[in-house]
PDB file of C-alpha atoms and ligand atoms in Angstrom:
ATOM      1  CA  UNK A1111      -0.105   0.097  -0.082  1.00  0.00           C
ATOM      2  CA  UNK A1112       1.310   3.400  -0.718  1.00  0.00           C
ATOM      3  CA  UNK A1113       3.071   5.245   1.800  1.00  0.00           C
ATOM      4  CA  UNK A1114       1.017   8.262   0.863  1.00  0.00           C
ATOM      5  CA  UNK A1115      -1.840   7.067   2.808  1.00  0.00           C
ATOM      6  CA  UNK A1116      -3.210   6.421   6.257  1.00  0.00           C
ATOM      7  CA  UNK A1117      -4.872   3.027   6.091  1.00  0.00           C
ATOM      8  CA  UNK A1118      -7.648   2.695   8.776  1.00  0.00           C
ATOM      9  CA  UNK A1119      -9.831  -0.354   8.647  1.00  0.00           C
ATOM     10  CA  UNK A1120      -9.052  -0.824   4.972  1.00  0.00           C
ATOM     11  CA  UNK A1121     -10.002   2.908   4.079  1.00  0.00           C
ATOM     12  CA  UNK A1122      -7.218   5.111   2.535  1.00  0.00           C
ATOM     13  CA  UNK A1123      -6.760   8.823   3.642  1.00  0.00           C
ATOM     14  CA  UNK A1124      -4.307  11.080   2.174  1.00  0.00           C
ATOM     15  CA  UNK A1125      -1.560  11.553   4.923  1.00  0.00           C
ATOM     16  CA  UNK A1126      -0.844  15.138   3.586  1.00  0.00           C
ATOM     17  CA  UNK A1127      -3.727  16.282   5.615  1.00  0.00           C
ATOM     18  CA  UNK A1128      -4.919  13.336   7.699  1.00  0.00           C
ATOM     19  CA  UNK A1129      -3.424  11.497  10.531  1.00  0.00           C
ATOM     20  CA  UNK A1130      -4.442   8.431  12.918  1.00  0.00           C
ATOM     21  CA  UNK A1131      -4.661  11.273  15.504  1.00  0.00           C
ATOM     22  CA  UNK A1132      -7.076  13.681  13.249  1.00  0.00           C
ATOM     23  CA  UNK A1133      -9.147  10.865  12.491  1.00  0.00           C
ATOM     24  CA  UNK A1134      -9.521   9.741  16.314  1.00  0.00           C
ATOM     25  CA  UNK A1135     -10.262  13.367  17.261  1.00  0.00           C
ATOM     26  CA  UNK A1136     -13.072  13.626  14.480  1.00  0.00           C
ATOM     27  CA  UNK A1137     -14.553  10.373  15.523  1.00  0.00           C
ATOM     28  CA  UNK A1138     -14.064  10.281  19.287  1.00  0.00           C
ATOM     29  CA  UNK A1139     -13.833  13.926  20.579  1.00  0.00           C
ATOM     30  CA  UNK A1140     -15.371  16.306  18.061  1.00  0.00           C
ATOM     31  CA  UNK A1141     -18.463  17.895  19.679  1.00  0.00           C
ATOM     32  CA  UNK A1142     -21.128  18.346  17.237  1.00  0.00           C
ATOM     33  CA  UNK A1143     -23.183  21.241  17.982  1.00  0.00           C
ATOM     34  CA  UNK A1144     -27.100  21.519  16.985  1.00  0.00           C
ATOM     35  CA  UNK A1145     -26.412  24.433  14.687  1.00  0.00           C
ATOM     36  CA  UNK A1146     -23.655  22.692  12.780  1.00  0.00           C
ATOM     37  CA  UNK A1147     -24.234  22.058   9.036  1.00  0.00           C
ATOM     38  CA  UNK A1148     -22.017  19.362   7.339  1.00  0.00           C
ATOM     39  CA  UNK A1149     -21.259  19.178   3.667  1.00  0.00           C
ATOM     40  CA  UNK A1150     -20.807  15.707   2.736  1.00  0.00           C
ATOM     41  CA  UNK A1151     -19.613  14.293  -0.508  1.00  0.00           C
ATOM     42  CA  UNK A1152     -17.647  11.398  -2.184  1.00  0.00           C
ATOM     43  CA  UNK A1153     -14.429  12.907  -3.438  1.00  0.00           C
ATOM     44  CA  UNK A1154     -14.546  14.992  -6.708  1.00  0.00           C
ATOM     45  CA  UNK A1155     -18.455  15.388  -6.579  1.00  0.00           C
ATOM     46  CA  UNK A1156     -18.739  19.079  -6.103  1.00  0.00           C
ATOM     47  CA  UNK A1157     -17.407  19.692  -2.629  1.00  0.00           C
ATOM     48  CA  UNK A1158     -15.655  22.961  -3.493  1.00  0.00           C
ATOM     49  CA  UNK A1159     -18.713  24.102  -5.349  1.00  0.00           C
ATOM     50  CA  UNK A1160     -20.964  23.751  -2.062  1.00  0.00           C
ATOM     51  CA  UNK A1161     -18.045  25.187  -0.098  1.00  0.00           C
ATOM     52  CA  UNK A1162     -18.776  28.179  -2.082  1.00  0.00           C
ATOM     53  CA  UNK A1163     -22.540  28.212  -2.122  1.00  0.00           C
ATOM     54  CA  UNK A1164     -23.435  27.445   1.630  1.00  0.00           C
ATOM     55  CA  UNK A1165     -21.193  30.066   3.081  1.00  0.00           C
ATOM     56  CA  UNK A1166     -22.981  32.639   0.750  1.00  0.00           C
ATOM     57  CA  UNK A1167     -26.551  31.318   1.812  1.00  0.00           C
ATOM     58  CA  UNK A1168     -25.458  32.221   5.298  1.00  0.00           C
ATOM     59  CA  UNK A1169     -23.821  35.240   4.346  1.00  0.00           C
ATOM     60  CA  UNK A1170     -27.068  36.536   2.543  1.00  0.00           C
ATOM     61  CA  UNK A1171     -25.176  36.740  -0.597  1.00  0.00           C
ATOM     62  CA  UNK A1172     -22.353  38.879   0.756  1.00  0.00           C
ATOM     63  CA  UNK A1173     -19.234  37.714  -1.141  1.00  0.00           C
ATOM     64  CA  UNK A1174     -16.858  38.651   1.599  1.00  0.00           C
ATOM     65  CA  UNK A1175     -16.141  35.161   3.119  1.00  0.00           C
ATOM     66  CA  UNK A1176     -15.658  33.506  -0.333  1.00  0.00           C
ATOM     67  CA  UNK A1177     -13.453  36.347  -1.616  1.00  0.00           C
ATOM     68  CA  UNK A1178     -11.402  36.698   1.633  1.00  0.00           C
ATOM     69  CA  UNK A1179     -11.241  33.079   3.276  1.00  0.00           C
ATOM     70  CA  UNK A1180      -9.723  30.038   1.546  1.00  0.00           C
ATOM     71  CA  UNK A1181     -12.301  27.250   1.331  1.00  0.00           C
ATOM     72  CA  UNK A1182     -10.414  24.743   3.463  1.00  0.00           C
ATOM     73  CA  UNK A1183     -10.543  27.356   6.153  1.00  0.00           C
ATOM     74  CA  UNK A1184     -14.202  28.735   5.315  1.00  0.00           C
ATOM     75  CA  UNK A1185     -15.595  25.271   5.591  1.00  0.00           C
ATOM     76  CA  UNK A1186     -12.838  23.106   7.122  1.00  0.00           C
ATOM     77  CA  UNK A1187     -12.655  19.399   6.633  1.00  0.00           C
ATOM     78  CA  UNK A1188     -13.758  17.208   9.822  1.00  0.00           C
ATOM     79  CA  UNK A1189     -11.104  14.716   9.273  1.00  0.00           C
ATOM     80  CA  UNK A1190      -8.136  17.104   8.474  1.00  0.00           C
ATOM     81  CA  UNK A1191      -5.278  17.932  11.004  1.00  0.00           C
ATOM     82  CA  UNK A1192      -6.332  21.372  11.167  1.00  0.00           C
ATOM     83  CA  UNK A1193      -9.916  20.571  12.244  1.00  0.00           C
ATOM     84  CA  UNK A1194      -9.397  21.246  16.029  1.00  0.00           C
ATOM     85  CA  UNK A1195      -7.707  24.474  15.712  1.00  0.00           C
ATOM     86  CA  UNK A1196     -10.167  25.746  13.016  1.00  0.00           C
ATOM     87  CA  UNK A1197     -13.524  24.544  14.460  1.00  0.00           C
ATOM     88  CA  UNK A1198     -13.250  24.226  18.238  1.00  0.00           C
ATOM     89  CA  UNK A1199     -13.864  27.785  19.170  1.00  0.00           C
ATOM     90  CA  UNK A1200     -15.702  28.883  16.105  1.00  0.00           C
ATOM     91  CA  UNK A1201     -18.996  30.520  16.740  1.00  0.00           C
ATOM     92  CA  UNK A1202     -21.971  28.750  15.458  1.00  0.00           C
ATOM     93  CA  UNK A1203     -23.310  28.218  12.959  1.00  0.00           C
ATOM     94  CA  UNK A1204     -20.187  26.200  11.930  1.00  0.00           C
ATOM     95  CA  UNK A1205     -20.014  24.918   8.394  1.00  0.00           C
ATOM     96  CA  UNK A1206     -17.898  21.693   8.031  1.00  0.00           C
ATOM     97  CA  UNK A1207     -17.021  19.375   5.174  1.00  0.00           C
ATOM     98  CA  UNK A1208     -16.430  15.748   5.151  1.00  0.00           C
ATOM     99  CA  UNK A1209     -15.972  12.920   2.823  1.00  0.00           C
ATOM    100  CA  UNK A1210     -16.801  10.457   5.414  1.00  0.00           C
ATOM    101  CA  UNK A1211     -19.522   7.615   5.042  1.00  0.00           C
ATOM    102  CA  UNK A1212     -22.395   7.800   7.418  1.00  0.00           C
ATOM    103  CA  UNK A1213     -21.120   5.534  10.204  1.00  0.00           C
ATOM    104  CA  UNK A1214     -17.749   7.573  10.360  1.00  0.00           C
ATOM    105  CA  UNK A1215     -19.537  10.749  11.589  1.00  0.00           C
ATOM    106  CA  UNK A1216     -18.416  11.845  15.185  1.00  0.00           C
ATOM    107  CA  UNK A1217     -19.938   9.897  18.012  1.00  0.00           C
ATOM    108  CA  UNK A1218     -21.722  13.021  19.180  1.00  0.00           C
ATOM    109  CA  UNK A1219     -23.460  13.608  15.937  1.00  0.00           C
ATOM    110  CA  UNK A1220     -26.537  11.150  16.760  1.00  0.00           C
ATOM    111  CA  UNK A1221     -27.338  13.324  19.912  1.00  0.00           C
ATOM    112  CA  UNK A1222     -27.368  16.578  17.874  1.00  0.00           C
ATOM    113  CA  UNK A1223     -29.773  18.376  15.615  1.00  0.00           C
ATOM    114  CA  UNK A1224     -26.946  19.095  13.048  1.00  0.00           C
ATOM    115  CA  UNK A1225     -27.918  19.138   9.460  1.00  0.00           C
ATOM    116  CA  UNK A1226     -26.145  17.477   6.521  1.00  0.00           C
ATOM    117  CA  UNK A1227     -26.315  18.525   2.812  1.00  0.00           C
ATOM    118  CA  UNK A1228     -25.280  15.441   0.724  1.00  0.00           C
ATOM    119  CA  UNK A1229     -24.049  16.126  -3.013  1.00  0.00           C
ATOM    120  CA  UNK A1230     -23.833  13.165  -5.208  1.00  0.00           C
ATOM    121  CA  UNK A1231     -22.222  12.992  -8.753  1.00  0.00           C
ATOM    122  CA  UNK A1232     -22.388  10.586 -11.442  1.00  0.00           C
ATOM    123  CA  UNK A1233     -19.821   7.989 -10.439  1.00  0.00           C
ATOM    124  CA  UNK A1234     -18.298   7.806 -13.966  1.00  0.00           C
ATOM    125  CA  UNK A1235     -17.582  11.518 -13.877  1.00  0.00           C
ATOM    126  CA  UNK A1236     -16.359  11.748 -10.172  1.00  0.00           C
ATOM    127  CA  UNK A1237     -13.938   8.680 -11.439  1.00  0.00           C
ATOM    128  CA  UNK A1238     -12.784  10.809 -14.342  1.00  0.00           C
ATOM    129  CA  UNK A1239     -12.447  13.813 -12.242  1.00  0.00           C
ATOM    130  CA  UNK A1240     -10.316  11.844  -9.609  1.00  0.00           C
ATOM    131  CA  UNK A1241      -8.301  10.297 -12.381  1.00  0.00           C
ATOM    132  CA  UNK A1242      -7.121  14.011 -13.498  1.00  0.00           C
ATOM    133  CA  UNK A1243      -6.619  14.923  -9.957  1.00  0.00           C
ATOM    134  CA  UNK A1244      -4.392  12.168  -9.095  1.00  0.00           C
ATOM    135  CA  UNK A1245      -2.206  13.267 -11.939  1.00  0.00           C
ATOM    136  CA  UNK A1246      -1.875  16.677 -10.617  1.00  0.00           C
ATOM    137  CA  UNK A1247      -1.521  16.091  -6.646  1.00  0.00           C
ATOM    138  CA  UNK A1248       1.706  15.094  -5.531  1.00  0.00           C
ATOM    139  CA  UNK A1249       0.267  13.773  -2.154  1.00  0.00           C
ATOM    140  CA  UNK A1250      -1.730  11.097  -4.185  1.00  0.00           C
ATOM    141  CA  UNK A1251      -0.359   8.058  -5.885  1.00  0.00           C
ATOM    142  CA  UNK A1252      -0.033   8.227  -9.520  1.00  0.00           C
ATOM    143  CA  UNK A1253      -3.465   7.360 -11.360  1.00  0.00           C
ATOM    144  CA  UNK A1254      -1.676   5.077 -13.831  1.00  0.00           C
ATOM    145  CA  UNK A1255      -3.622   4.119 -16.896  1.00  0.00           C
ATOM    146  CA  UNK A1256      -7.272   5.008 -17.232  1.00  0.00           C
ATOM    147  CA  UNK A1257      -8.197   1.137 -17.111  1.00  0.00           C
ATOM    148  CA  UNK A1258      -6.040   0.587 -14.126  1.00  0.00           C
ATOM    149  CA  UNK A1259      -7.797   3.556 -12.301  1.00  0.00           C
ATOM    150  CA  UNK A1260     -11.157   2.300 -13.426  1.00  0.00           C
ATOM    151  CA  UNK A1261     -10.463  -1.240 -11.621  1.00  0.00           C
ATOM    152  CA  UNK A1262      -9.118   0.556  -8.837  1.00  0.00           C
ATOM    153  CA  UNK A1263     -12.204   2.736  -8.260  1.00  0.00           C
ATOM    154  CA  UNK A1264     -14.614  -0.189  -8.875  1.00  0.00           C
ATOM    155  CA  UNK A1265     -12.720  -1.903  -6.023  1.00  0.00           C
ATOM    156  CA  UNK A1266     -12.910   0.813  -3.705  1.00  0.00           C
ATOM    157  CA  UNK A1267      -9.091   0.932  -3.684  1.00  0.00           C
ATOM    158  CA  UNK A1268      -9.168   4.672  -3.748  1.00  0.00           C
ATOM    159  CA  UNK A1269      -9.007   7.419  -1.172  1.00  0.00           C
ATOM    160  CA  UNK A1270     -12.066   7.211   1.086  1.00  0.00           C
ATOM    161  CA  UNK A1271     -12.970   4.102  -0.373  1.00  0.00           C
ATOM    162  CA  UNK A1272     -15.743   2.909  -2.609  1.00  0.00           C
ATOM    163  CA  UNK A1273     -18.265   5.234  -4.218  1.00  0.00           C
ATOM    164  CA  UNK A1274     -20.951   2.530  -3.962  1.00  0.00           C
ATOM    165  CA  UNK A1275     -20.415   2.082  -0.236  1.00  0.00           C
ATOM    166  CA  UNK A1276     -20.554   5.874   0.345  1.00  0.00           C
ATOM    167  CA  UNK A1277     -23.821   6.362  -1.353  1.00  0.00           C
ATOM    168  CA  UNK A1278     -25.280   3.098   0.395  1.00  0.00           C
ATOM    169  CA  UNK A1279     -24.305   4.463   3.725  1.00  0.00           C
ATOM    170  CA  UNK A1280     -26.133   7.555   3.222  1.00  0.00           C
ATOM    171  CA  UNK A1281     -29.207   6.983   0.788  1.00  0.00           C
ATOM    172  CA  UNK A1282     -30.943   5.148   3.548  1.00  0.00           C
ATOM    173  CA  UNK A1283     -31.196   8.392   5.551  1.00  0.00           C
ATOM    174  CA  UNK A1284     -32.641  10.220   2.696  1.00  0.00           C
ATOM    175  CA  UNK A1285     -36.060  11.130   4.303  1.00  0.00           C
ATOM    176  CA  UNK A1286     -34.630  12.086   7.894  1.00  0.00           C
ATOM    177  CA  UNK A1287     -35.229  15.689   8.614  1.00  0.00           C
ATOM    178  CA  UNK A1288     -31.780  16.447   9.191  1.00  0.00           C
ATOM    179  CA  UNK A1289     -30.614  15.416   5.667  1.00  0.00           C
ATOM    180  CA  UNK A1290     -30.781  17.035   2.140  1.00  0.00           C
ATOM    181  CA  UNK A1291     -29.712  14.891  -0.841  1.00  0.00           C
ATOM    182  CA  UNK A1292     -28.560  16.756  -4.031  1.00  0.00           C
ATOM    183  CA  UNK A1293     -26.924  15.964  -7.157  1.00  0.00           C
ATOM    184  CA  UNK A1294     -24.211  17.737  -8.900  1.00  0.00           C
ATOM    185  CA  UNK A1295     -26.257  17.378 -12.124  1.00  0.00           C
ATOM    186  CA  UNK A1296     -29.366  19.072 -10.869  1.00  0.00           C
ATOM    187  CA  UNK A1297     -27.246  21.737  -9.518  1.00  0.00           C
ATOM    188  CA  UNK A1298     -25.740  22.424 -12.814  1.00  0.00           C
ATOM    189  CA  UNK A1299     -28.828  22.129 -14.648  1.00  0.00           C
ATOM    190  CA  UNK A1300     -31.197  24.370 -12.345  1.00  0.00           C
ATOM    191  CA  UNK A1301     -28.607  26.316  -9.878  1.00  0.00           C
ATOM    192  CA  UNK A1302     -31.687  28.589  -8.940  1.00  0.00           C
ATOM    193  CA  UNK A1303     -33.968  25.574  -7.792  1.00  0.00           C
ATOM    194  CA  UNK A1304     -31.230  23.952  -6.021  1.00  0.00           C
ATOM    195  CA  UNK A1305     -29.844  27.059  -4.177  1.00  0.00           C
ATOM    196  CA  UNK A1306     -33.767  27.549  -3.083  1.00  0.00           C
ATOM    197  CA  UNK A1307     -33.924  24.025  -1.782  1.00  0.00           C
ATOM    198  CA  UNK A1308     -30.953  24.663   0.120  1.00  0.00           C
ATOM    199  CA  UNK A1309     -31.973  28.000   1.672  1.00  0.00           C
ATOM    200  CA  UNK A1310     -35.390  26.448   2.801  1.00  0.00           C
ATOM    201  CA  UNK A1311     -33.535  23.335   4.315  1.00  0.00           C
ATOM    202  CA  UNK A1312     -30.998  25.565   6.087  1.00  0.00           C
ATOM    203  CA  UNK A1313     -33.947  27.865   7.408  1.00  0.00           C
ATOM    204  CA  UNK A1314     -32.575  31.222   5.162  1.00  0.00           C
ATOM    205  CA  UNK A1315     -35.010  33.205   3.524  1.00  0.00           C
ATOM    206  CA  UNK A1316     -33.372  34.339   0.251  1.00  0.00           C
ATOM    207  CA  UNK A1317     -34.496  37.307  -1.796  1.00  0.00           C
ATOM    208  CA  UNK A1318     -34.341  36.804  -5.560  1.00  0.00           C
ATOM    209  CA  UNK A1319     -31.486  39.246  -5.764  1.00  0.00           C
ATOM    210  CA  UNK A1320     -29.718  37.258  -3.090  1.00  0.00           C
ATOM    211  CA  UNK A1321     -30.262  34.178  -5.156  1.00  0.00           C
ATOM    212  CA  UNK A1322     -29.059  35.984  -8.346  1.00  0.00           C
ATOM    213  CA  UNK A1323     -25.796  36.858  -6.577  1.00  0.00           C
ATOM    214  CA  UNK A1324     -25.215  33.368  -5.282  1.00  0.00           C
ATOM    215  CA  UNK A1325     -25.830  31.721  -8.754  1.00  0.00           C
ATOM    216  CA  UNK A1326     -23.391  34.266 -10.245  1.00  0.00           C
ATOM    217  CA  UNK A1327     -20.406  33.934  -7.956  1.00  0.00           C
ATOM    218  CA  UNK A1328     -20.714  30.191  -8.004  1.00  0.00           C
ATOM    219  CA  UNK A1329     -20.382  29.762 -11.733  1.00  0.00           C
ATOM    220  CA  UNK A1330     -17.825  27.505 -12.684  1.00  0.00           C
ATOM    221  CA  UNK A1331     -15.867  30.340 -14.676  1.00  0.00           C
ATOM    222  CA  UNK A1332     -16.128  32.777 -11.675  1.00  0.00           C
ATOM    223  CA  UNK A1333     -15.057  30.263  -9.148  1.00  0.00           C
ATOM    224  CA  UNK A1334     -12.083  29.360 -11.431  1.00  0.00           C
ATOM    225  CA  UNK A1335     -11.039  32.924 -11.029  1.00  0.00           C
ATOM    226  CA  UNK A1336     -11.206  32.929  -7.251  1.00  0.00           C
ATOM    227  CA  UNK A1337      -8.071  32.611  -5.606  1.00  0.00           C
ATOM    228  CA  UNK A1338      -9.805  31.769  -2.518  1.00  0.00           C
ATOM    229  CA  UNK A1339     -11.487  28.688  -4.185  1.00  0.00           C
ATOM    230  CA  UNK A1340      -9.273  27.424  -7.080  1.00  0.00           C
ATOM    231  CA  UNK A1341      -6.283  26.188  -4.847  1.00  0.00           C
ATOM    232  CA  UNK A1342      -3.840  28.504  -7.042  1.00  0.00           C
ATOM    233  CA  UNK A1343      -2.078  29.195  -3.558  1.00  0.00           C
ATOM    234  CA  UNK A1344      -0.999  25.532  -3.230  1.00  0.00           C
ATOM    235  CA  UNK A1345       2.588  25.466  -4.332  1.00  0.00           C
ATOM    236  CA  UNK A1346       3.134  23.615  -7.561  1.00  0.00           C
ATOM    237  CA  UNK A1347       5.276  20.809  -6.189  1.00  0.00           C
ATOM    238  CA  UNK A1348       1.963  19.801  -4.323  1.00  0.00           C
ATOM    239  CA  UNK A1349      -0.548  20.591  -6.773  1.00  0.00           C
ATOM    240  CA  UNK A1350       0.631  21.267 -10.201  1.00  0.00           C
ATOM    241  CA  UNK A1351      -2.202  23.081 -12.195  1.00  0.00           C
ATOM    242  CA  UNK A1352       0.154  23.750 -15.204  1.00  0.00           C
ATOM    243  CA  UNK A1353      -1.596  21.200 -17.273  1.00  0.00           C
ATOM    244  CA  UNK A1354      -4.638  20.742 -15.661  1.00  0.00           C
ATOM    245  CA  UNK A1355      -6.651  22.493 -13.037  1.00  0.00           C
ATOM    246  CA  UNK A1356      -8.310  21.686  -9.885  1.00  0.00           C
ATOM    247  CA  UNK A1357     -11.417  23.353 -11.300  1.00  0.00           C
ATOM    248  CA  UNK A1358     -10.906  21.395 -14.438  1.00  0.00           C
ATOM    249  CA  UNK A1359     -13.922  21.238 -16.677  1.00  0.00           C
ATOM    250  CA  UNK A1360     -17.199  21.491 -14.458  1.00  0.00           C
ATOM    251  CA  UNK A1361     -19.589  19.709 -16.815  1.00  0.00           C
ATOM    252  CA  UNK A1362     -21.802  16.545 -16.739  1.00  0.00           C
ATOM    253  CA  UNK A1363     -20.919  13.735 -18.992  1.00  0.00           C
ATOM    254  CA  UNK A1364     -16.870  14.212 -19.475  1.00  0.00           C
ATOM    255  CA  UNK A1365     -16.819  10.439 -18.788  1.00  0.00           C
ATOM    256  CA  UNK A1366     -18.051   9.812 -22.381  1.00  0.00           C
ATOM    257  CA  UNK A1367     -14.631  11.293 -23.474  1.00  0.00           C
ATOM    258  CA  UNK A1368     -12.812   8.658 -21.513  1.00  0.00           C
ATOM    259  CA  UNK A1369     -14.523   5.549 -21.292  1.00  0.00           C
ATOM    260  CA  UNK A1370     -14.720   3.094 -24.225  1.00  0.00           C
ATOM    261  CA  UNK A1371     -18.056   1.148 -24.847  1.00  0.00           C
ATOM    262  CA  UNK A1372     -16.724  -1.901 -23.199  1.00  0.00           C
ATOM    263  CA  UNK A1373     -15.551  -0.022 -19.983  1.00  0.00           C
ATOM    264  CA  UNK A1374     -18.926   1.746 -19.794  1.00  0.00           C
ATOM    265  CA  UNK A1375     -20.658  -1.480 -19.951  1.00  0.00           C
ATOM    266  CA  UNK A1376     -18.573  -3.397 -17.644  1.00  0.00           C
ATOM    267  CA  UNK A1377     -19.041  -0.223 -15.068  1.00  0.00           C
ATOM    268  CA  UNK A1378     -22.879  -0.267 -15.568  1.00  0.00           C
ATOM    269  CA  UNK A1379     -22.770  -4.251 -14.778  1.00  0.00           C
ATOM    270  CA  UNK A1380     -20.790  -3.491 -11.606  1.00  0.00           C
ATOM    271  CA  UNK A1381     -23.172  -0.458 -10.680  1.00  0.00           C
ATOM    272  CA  UNK A1382     -26.210  -2.856 -11.246  1.00  0.00           C
ATOM    273  CA  UNK A1383     -24.755  -5.495  -8.883  1.00  0.00           C
ATOM    274  CA  UNK A1384     -23.410  -3.041  -6.075  1.00  0.00           C
ATOM    275  CA  UNK A1385     -26.527  -1.123  -6.170  1.00  0.00           C
ATOM    276  CA  UNK A1386     -29.165  -4.013  -6.286  1.00  0.00           C
ATOM    277  CA  UNK A1387     -32.120  -3.656  -3.983  1.00  0.00           C
ATOM    278  CA  UNK A1388     -31.077   0.092  -2.888  1.00  0.00           C
ATOM    279  CA  UNK A1389     -33.872   1.701  -5.039  1.00  0.00           C
ATOM    280  CA  UNK A1390     -31.410   4.296  -6.011  1.00  0.00           C
ATOM    281  CA  UNK A1391     -32.805   5.856  -9.258  1.00  0.00           C
ATOM    282  CA  UNK A1392     -29.763   7.908 -10.430  1.00  0.00           C
ATOM    283  CA  UNK A1393     -26.700   7.015 -12.802  1.00  0.00           C
ATOM    284  CA  UNK A1394     -27.812   3.642 -14.059  1.00  0.00           C
ATOM    285  CA  UNK A1395     -25.777   4.539 -17.477  1.00  0.00           C
TER     286      UNK A1395
HETATM  287  S1  PPS B2589     -12.383  17.314  -3.876  1.00  0.00           S
HETATM  288  O1  PPS B2589     -10.941  17.273  -4.019  1.00  0.00           O
HETATM  289  O2  PPS B2589     -13.207  16.202  -3.463  1.00  0.00           O
HETATM  290  O3  PPS B2589     -12.881  18.479  -2.824  1.00  0.00           O
HETATM  291  O4  PPS B2589     -12.997  17.806  -5.177  1.00  0.00           O
HETATM  292  P1  PPS B2589     -14.566  18.252  -5.486  1.00  0.00           P
HETATM  293  O5  PPS B2589     -14.600  19.910  -5.055  1.00  0.00           O
HETATM  294  O6  PPS B2589     -15.643  17.430  -4.658  1.00  0.00           O
HETATM  295  O7  PPS B2589     -14.956  18.014  -6.973  1.00  0.00           O
HETATM  296  C1  PPS B2589     -14.189  18.759  -7.927  1.00  0.00           C
HETATM  297  C2  PPS B2589     -15.087  18.626  -9.102  1.00  0.00           C
HETATM  298  O8  PPS B2589     -16.030  19.722  -9.155  1.00  0.00           O
HETATM  299  C3  PPS B2589     -16.012  20.619 -10.241  1.00  0.00           C
HETATM  300  N1  PPS B2589     -16.617  21.900  -9.741  1.00  0.00           N
HETATM  301  C4  PPS B2589     -17.604  22.493 -10.455  1.00  0.00           C
HETATM  302  N2  PPS B2589     -18.322  22.049 -11.255  1.00  0.00           N
HETATM  303  C5  PPS B2589     -19.410  23.030 -11.793  1.00  0.00           C
HETATM  304  N3  PPS B2589     -19.440  24.150 -11.346  1.00  0.00           N
HETATM  305  C6  PPS B2589     -18.768  24.583 -10.320  1.00  0.00           C
HETATM  306  N4  PPS B2589     -18.939  25.878  -9.873  1.00  0.00           N
HETATM  307  C7  PPS B2589     -17.836  23.710  -9.824  1.00  0.00           C
HETATM  308  N5  PPS B2589     -16.735  23.968  -8.730  1.00  0.00           N
HETATM  309  C8  PPS B2589     -16.110  22.816  -8.712  1.00  0.00           C
HETATM  310  C9  PPS B2589     -14.635  20.605 -10.494  1.00  0.00           C
HETATM  311  O9  PPS B2589     -14.362  21.128 -11.699  1.00  0.00           O
HETATM  312  C10 PPS B2589     -14.186  19.100 -10.358  1.00  0.00           C
HETATM  313  O10 PPS B2589     -14.538  18.312 -11.443  1.00  0.00           O
HETATM  314  P2  PPS B2589     -14.010  18.269 -12.958  1.00  0.00           P
HETATM  315  O11 PPS B2589     -14.901  17.224 -13.456  1.00  0.00           O
HETATM  316  O12 PPS B2589     -12.913  17.814 -12.776  1.00  0.00           O
HETATM  317  O13 PPS B2589     -14.097  19.467 -13.679  1.00  0.00           O
END
């Protein structure tokens, strides 16, 4: 197993930002508050986008937080080394990011009234995005050939484990009051509707003007220009954005430019097998 990862119960976590200690803190010690809002995603499913939108909902469209605070500080990751320092004394409501599966939330979560916004993305597009990310991030192992990466993804031998297991851990709580399920695809297709839904879920009355501001600021091309969100401040020996950017394409269906017909059919058959009985209506092809 690559020395770039902390391996915990079979899960790979990038050592660059995560340690046994930070995992222990997140699971055992982190005190969830009723007003906390968790943004939960499988990697490469629109996390950064949500880290832009949710703070803008809480600031009523005031751009200051997204133009002055880097996203990892604005909506810190629960599992990262700097979680404690950034979140322990932060006033509520705290906005928190995690790629964890449902059972990995802090012990104190179940006793709280904290909310979870989950964003899913077509696994073929998340895979493609991850493939390119592995090739620009020095803290991840090299993606190798696309077919090799495809196998690793389907077997869940990638950071944070299997896409299927992630969805399977969260989908069953979709009707719970604390939970909102969104997809990357609906967000891209109808941002206004999704932002409105988010505002209602988070108890925020948003005027039409505020929603317009949020939509404009969080458009892919605007976020790509925002140094607080595009990771341009990360040195190139850690994240080399010379040939491919962190905010790479921001589209639905880029997998069609990467998968062969045979790979797509194979993926679909694994998908059908792994999602059997889940009643999950998305991403069947
Ligand atoms: S990470 O590393 O897990 O935090 O990555 P994550 O932010 O989840 O996913 C990165 C992909 O999300 C795309 N993205 C967007 N798409 C559309 N609109 C907006 N505003 C936006 N912001 C981020 C980003 O480009 C990555 O997808 P790909 O397909 O690689 O472009």
